[in-house]
Amino acid sequence: MTGGTPPLLRLEGVTVRYRPDGPPALAEIDLTLRAGEWVSVLGANGSGKSTLARVLAGLIAPTAGAVILRGAPVGATETGLWPLRQAVGLVLQNPEDQIVAATVEDDVAFGPENRALPPDEIERRVTAALRRTGLEALRSVEPARLSGGEKQRLAVAGALAVEPAALVFDEATSMLDAEARARLLAVMREEQAAGRAIVHITHELEEAEVASRLVVLDRGRLRYDGPPAPFFTALAEGRLALPGLLPPFGVRLAQDLTARGIAVRPARFDPEAVVEAAWTSASKG
Amino acid sequence: MDVRFEGVSHVYGAGTPFARPALSSVTVSIAAGSVVALLGRSGSGKTTFAQLAAGLERPTAGRVIVGGAESSAERRLPPDVRRRIGAVLQHPEHQLFEETVGRDVGFALRRRGVPPDEVERRARAALFSVGLDPEAYFARSPFRLSGGEKRRAAIAGVLVYEPELVVFDEPTAGLDPEARERLIEHLEAVFRRRRPTVLYVTHRIDEAIRLADRVLLFDAGRLAADVTPAELLRRFEAYRRFGLRPSPFIRALFAVGRRAPDVWDDPPRTPAALADWLAARLGGGRKGARP
């Protein structure tokens, strides 16, 4: 990291306490986020994932430590946080928390309107965001009438319409059905390809498994920051025990088979590879 | 408690410009004691179906008959029937509000005038049934629990009055993988032991296959399929058009099926059962394969 452009976002020693005497929700987190990268964040319920999302998106300022946006420290006041809020889009775990307008299209237009964009540009962005989240047909519907999954897609559309430098998804796939989930992951990949940084907070091990970088939180502390495979292998082999987390299905199946006397060491842990490895192992044995 | 839908339709916001049909002419009978998973895309009608069965919504047309009582556009389910129904809606832990877990779990019983000792006894038993040790949890503040524990405490608050029909709407949503696994284990045990009629709305096909003895698949407000979990697995490709996608578990089953088509005769319903099946088939252990 010598010379060149500074990273999009850096957290340095970030600690967040919601109560002065309480345990920190985040403790001394150092984290760098670069343009165009995809970081998946795993952790048990209560590990600090949502607090991390709020810090990254400038919804809250850290109690201690610094948030640095493109080389410039971000202030802790409302005005100071503003550039961060402009740069980072956030999709909350509970979409109800971020729905503001009386119709679906007005809700998506809210962000671009706040940025005082020209009307035809707002219209273009709203239409594109609704199309990409599959909500075109519900354009003039009242958000209160949407299903949980539709509300979650609406929150995603609102974040996309702002076209921020980074997008943080806090369990944004949790209420989606399989199809909508696959569609959202595809949209996230397109956003990444367009040069945006993606932070994907999830409980879905199989979604985290495909990330280029995995960040793991445990009771507010950063426990891992690196490629997913070594982490899951360590978890599967019991070299690492973290509350709340399980290895992905393929890794567990390989473990279960090995425990039943079928030694399985596949090169990859996708379900098909593990099953094939079981057959190969049995025919040799 | 048995449940019958007779030509049931439901429209949200009927008569307003925002009217959205959610369920169209559904007819189906559910025998007492069955565990029925409701699958389908978001907006396919599965949650509406569950809410109608629980008496939380009334049909716009047709009638729902629950435990012999009727709910229709004109008639609400009578209170004595509604008291025998439990509903675990999305994020039930948001409704925890008492000072202790024990008081929270006992809330519904206290309101029904059950004597205090019996409330406590039953609240403890309900906590135990969801895997929360009453000794450790009864006197604790619900707000000091982890997300998974809160969820289980909230579910105990429904199970405590031993509803004969329980509706679950995405009970594992938002839980971390371990908490999810633990909750399912306990639900499985509760369903087996108490035999309530269960309607279980989920996006997680693995949960449906593991817990249910029958699967109702909804598509655009209609009942698109009514099958056993084994049939669902066997005809999985045909159901893709209703939005189903294979989980890693189902992908593994398909991979096994390509090698050994007889896996479909009685397909394993859990990852552990799949490993057992493979071990039996491939002779692991017996041949002394080295771990």
Tab-separated table of C-alpha atoms in Angstrom, chain A residues 31-200:
chain	number	residue	atom	x	y	z
A	31	LEU	CA	-10.091	-3.199	8.225
A	32	THR	CA	-9.384	-1.978	4.708
A	33	LEU	CA	-11.923	-1.919	1.897
A	34	ARG	CA	-10.782	-1.387	-1.678
A	35	ALA	CA	-12.818	-0.418	-4.723
A	36	GLY	CA	-14.097	-3.420	-6.675
A	37	GLU	CA	-13.601	-6.052	-3.970
A	38	TRP	CA	-16.145	-8.375	-2.388
A	39	VAL	CA	-15.856	-9.000	1.320
A	40	SER	CA	-18.187	-11.432	3.072
A	41	VAL	CA	-18.665	-10.984	6.812
A	42	LEU	CA	-19.624	-13.891	9.057
A	43	GLY	CA	-20.257	-14.055	12.775
A	44	ALA	CA	-22.771	-15.328	15.320
A	45	ASN	CA	-25.833	-13.314	16.254
A	46	GLY	CA	-24.518	-10.462	18.406
A	47	SER	CA	-20.936	-10.639	17.113
A	48	GLY	CA	-20.934	-7.028	15.919
A	49	LYS	CA	-21.761	-7.504	12.227
A	50	SER	CA	-24.608	-5.001	12.116
A	51	THR	CA	-22.581	-2.480	14.130
A	52	LEU	CA	-19.780	-2.851	11.585
A	53	ALA	CA	-22.295	-2.186	8.790
A	54	ARG	CA	-23.488	0.964	10.572
A	55	VAL	CA	-19.949	2.249	11.041
A	56	LEU	CA	-19.003	1.562	7.418
A	57	ALA	CA	-22.073	3.402	6.172
A	58	GLY	CA	-21.652	6.357	8.533
A	59	LEU	CA	-24.889	5.762	10.428
A	60	ILE	CA	-22.914	5.859	13.659
A	61	ALA	CA	-19.467	7.197	14.538
A	62	PRO	CA	-17.056	4.962	16.433
A	63	THR	CA	-16.557	5.556	20.171
A	64	ALA	CA	-12.800	5.309	19.541
A	65	GLY	CA	-10.607	4.849	16.479
A	66	ALA	CA	-10.818	6.347	13.009
A	67	VAL	CA	-12.757	5.848	9.797
A	68	ILE	CA	-10.759	7.034	6.790
A	69	LEU	CA	-12.510	7.631	3.471
A	70	ARG	CA	-10.189	7.869	0.427
A	71	GLY	CA	-7.349	8.951	2.709
A	72	ALA	CA	-9.332	11.553	4.643
A	73	PRO	CA	-10.464	10.922	8.221
A	74	VAL	CA	-14.215	11.137	8.656
A	75	GLY	CA	-15.536	13.390	11.423
A	76	ALA	CA	-17.809	12.144	14.196
A	77	THR	CA	-20.486	14.803	13.727
A	78	GLU	CA	-23.502	14.613	11.435
A	79	THR	CA	-21.722	16.917	8.989
A	80	GLY	CA	-18.503	14.949	9.310
A	81	LEU	CA	-20.280	11.647	8.589
A	82	TRP	CA	-22.032	13.042	5.519
A	83	PRO	CA	-19.303	12.180	2.949
A	84	LEU	CA	-19.295	8.601	4.261
A	85	ARG	CA	-23.066	8.347	3.912
A	86	GLN	CA	-22.749	9.619	0.335
A	87	ALA	CA	-20.071	7.086	-0.515
A	88	VAL	CA	-21.545	3.969	1.107
A	89	GLY	CA	-24.982	2.532	0.477
A	90	LEU	CA	-26.495	0.334	3.175
A	91	VAL	CA	-29.199	-2.294	3.014
A	92	LEU	CA	-30.384	-3.042	6.536
A	93	GLN	CA	-31.340	-6.389	7.944
A	94	ASN	CA	-34.832	-5.155	8.707
A	95	PRO	CA	-36.007	-3.371	5.550
A	96	GLU	CA	-38.861	-1.688	7.450
A	97	ASP	CA	-36.227	0.525	9.058
A	98	GLN	CA	-35.342	2.221	5.811
A	99	ILE	CA	-38.604	2.520	3.935
A	100	VAL	CA	-39.635	6.165	3.929
A	101	ALA	CA	-42.035	6.969	1.099
A	102	ALA	CA	-45.674	6.315	0.255
A	103	THR	CA	-45.059	4.345	-2.943
A	104	VAL	CA	-42.367	1.955	-4.111
A	105	GLU	CA	-41.048	4.316	-6.803
A	106	ASP	CA	-40.967	7.329	-4.475
A	107	ASP	CA	-39.039	5.282	-1.977
A	108	VAL	CA	-36.394	4.365	-4.545
A	109	ALA	CA	-36.256	7.989	-5.744
A	110	PHE	CA	-35.620	9.245	-2.210
A	111	GLY	CA	-31.810	8.858	-2.271
A	112	PRO	CA	-31.223	10.351	-5.742
A	113	GLU	CA	-33.612	13.221	-4.920
A	114	ASN	CA	-31.649	13.976	-1.772
A	115	ARG	CA	-28.585	14.317	-3.927
A	116	ALA	CA	-30.418	16.893	-6.048
A	117	LEU	CA	-29.993	14.981	-9.307
A	118	PRO	CA	-31.891	16.172	-12.406
A	119	PRO	CA	-35.370	14.622	-12.784
A	120	ASP	CA	-34.600	12.571	-15.912
A	121	GLU	CA	-31.530	11.112	-14.196
A	122	ILE	CA	-33.631	10.230	-11.141
A	123	GLU	CA	-36.195	8.590	-13.410
A	124	ARG	CA	-33.490	6.598	-15.197
A	125	ARG	CA	-32.005	5.366	-11.923
A	126	VAL	CA	-35.355	4.474	-10.372
A	127	THR	CA	-36.417	2.505	-13.434
A	128	ALA	CA	-33.092	0.673	-13.610
A	129	ALA	CA	-33.099	-0.148	-9.877
A	130	LEU	CA	-36.693	-1.438	-9.987
A	131	ARG	CA	-35.932	-3.569	-13.031
A	132	ARG	CA	-32.814	-5.069	-11.465
A	133	THR	CA	-34.646	-5.975	-8.268
A	134	GLY	CA	-37.713	-7.294	-10.116
A	135	LEU	CA	-40.082	-4.713	-8.650
A	136	GLU	CA	-41.245	-2.937	-11.866
A	137	ALA	CA	-44.753	-4.314	-11.575
A	138	LEU	CA	-45.069	-2.963	-8.026
A	139	ARG	CA	-43.937	0.574	-8.880
A	140	SER	CA	-46.977	2.393	-7.573
A	141	VAL	CA	-47.788	0.063	-4.707
A	142	GLU	CA	-47.688	1.258	-1.108
A	143	PRO	CA	-44.598	-0.264	0.592
A	144	ALA	CA	-46.684	-1.399	3.588
A	145	ARG	CA	-48.450	-3.827	1.254
A	146	LEU	CA	-45.267	-5.570	0.164
A	147	SER	CA	-44.195	-8.978	1.471
A	148	GLY	CA	-41.045	-9.278	3.596
A	149	GLY	CA	-38.962	-10.343	0.614
A	150	GLU	CA	-40.333	-7.543	-1.557
A	151	LYS	CA	-39.518	-4.991	1.131
A	152	GLN	CA	-35.990	-6.307	1.263
A	153	ARG	CA	-35.702	-5.938	-2.522
A	154	LEU	CA	-37.101	-2.419	-2.221
A	155	ALA	CA	-34.342	-1.524	0.252
A	156	VAL	CA	-31.797	-2.908	-2.230
A	157	ALA	CA	-33.319	-0.860	-5.070
A	158	GLY	CA	-33.056	2.278	-2.940
A	159	ALA	CA	-29.356	1.635	-2.296
A	160	LEU	CA	-28.622	0.866	-5.966
A	161	ALA	CA	-30.308	4.060	-7.168
A	162	VAL	CA	-27.781	6.144	-5.243
A	163	GLU	CA	-24.904	4.509	-7.168
A	164	PRO	CA	-22.509	4.737	-4.204
A	165	ALA	CA	-18.816	3.744	-4.199
A	166	ALA	CA	-19.479	0.882	-1.778
A	167	LEU	CA	-22.546	-1.158	-0.934
A	168	VAL	CA	-23.031	-2.825	2.443
A	169	PHE	CA	-25.648	-5.584	2.605
A	170	ASP	CA	-26.570	-6.517	6.170
A	171	GLU	CA	-28.234	-9.927	5.818
A	172	ALA	CA	-30.067	-8.538	2.839
A	173	THR	CA	-30.795	-12.034	1.507
A	174	SER	CA	-32.288	-13.381	4.744
A	175	MET	CA	-35.935	-12.982	3.755
A	176	LEU	CA	-35.560	-13.754	0.065
A	177	ASP	CA	-36.654	-16.917	-1.668
A	178	ALA	CA	-34.066	-18.932	-3.575
A	179	GLU	CA	-34.709	-17.234	-6.898
A	180	ALA	CA	-34.707	-13.692	-5.541
A	181	ARG	CA	-31.562	-14.526	-3.586
A	182	ALA	CA	-29.760	-15.727	-6.711
A	183	ARG	CA	-30.951	-12.618	-8.550
A	184	LEU	CA	-29.672	-10.314	-5.800
A	185	LEU	CA	-26.293	-12.071	-5.714
A	186	ALA	CA	-26.071	-11.556	-9.484
A	187	VAL	CA	-26.874	-7.851	-9.055
A	188	MET	CA	-24.173	-7.647	-6.377
A	189	ARG	CA	-21.661	-9.200	-8.762
A	190	GLU	CA	-22.604	-6.652	-11.456
A	191	GLU	CA	-22.093	-3.868	-8.952
A	192	GLN	CA	-18.713	-5.285	-8.058
A	193	ALA	CA	-17.789	-5.514	-11.738
A	194	ALA	CA	-18.768	-1.848	-12.073
A	195	GLY	CA	-16.021	-1.083	-9.546
A	196	ARG	CA	-18.048	-0.797	-6.363
A	197	ALA	CA	-16.841	-2.423	-3.165
A	198	ILE	CA	-19.287	-4.996	-1.813
A	199	VAL	CA	-19.585	-5.880	1.865
A	200	HIS	CA	-21.894	-8.853	2.237
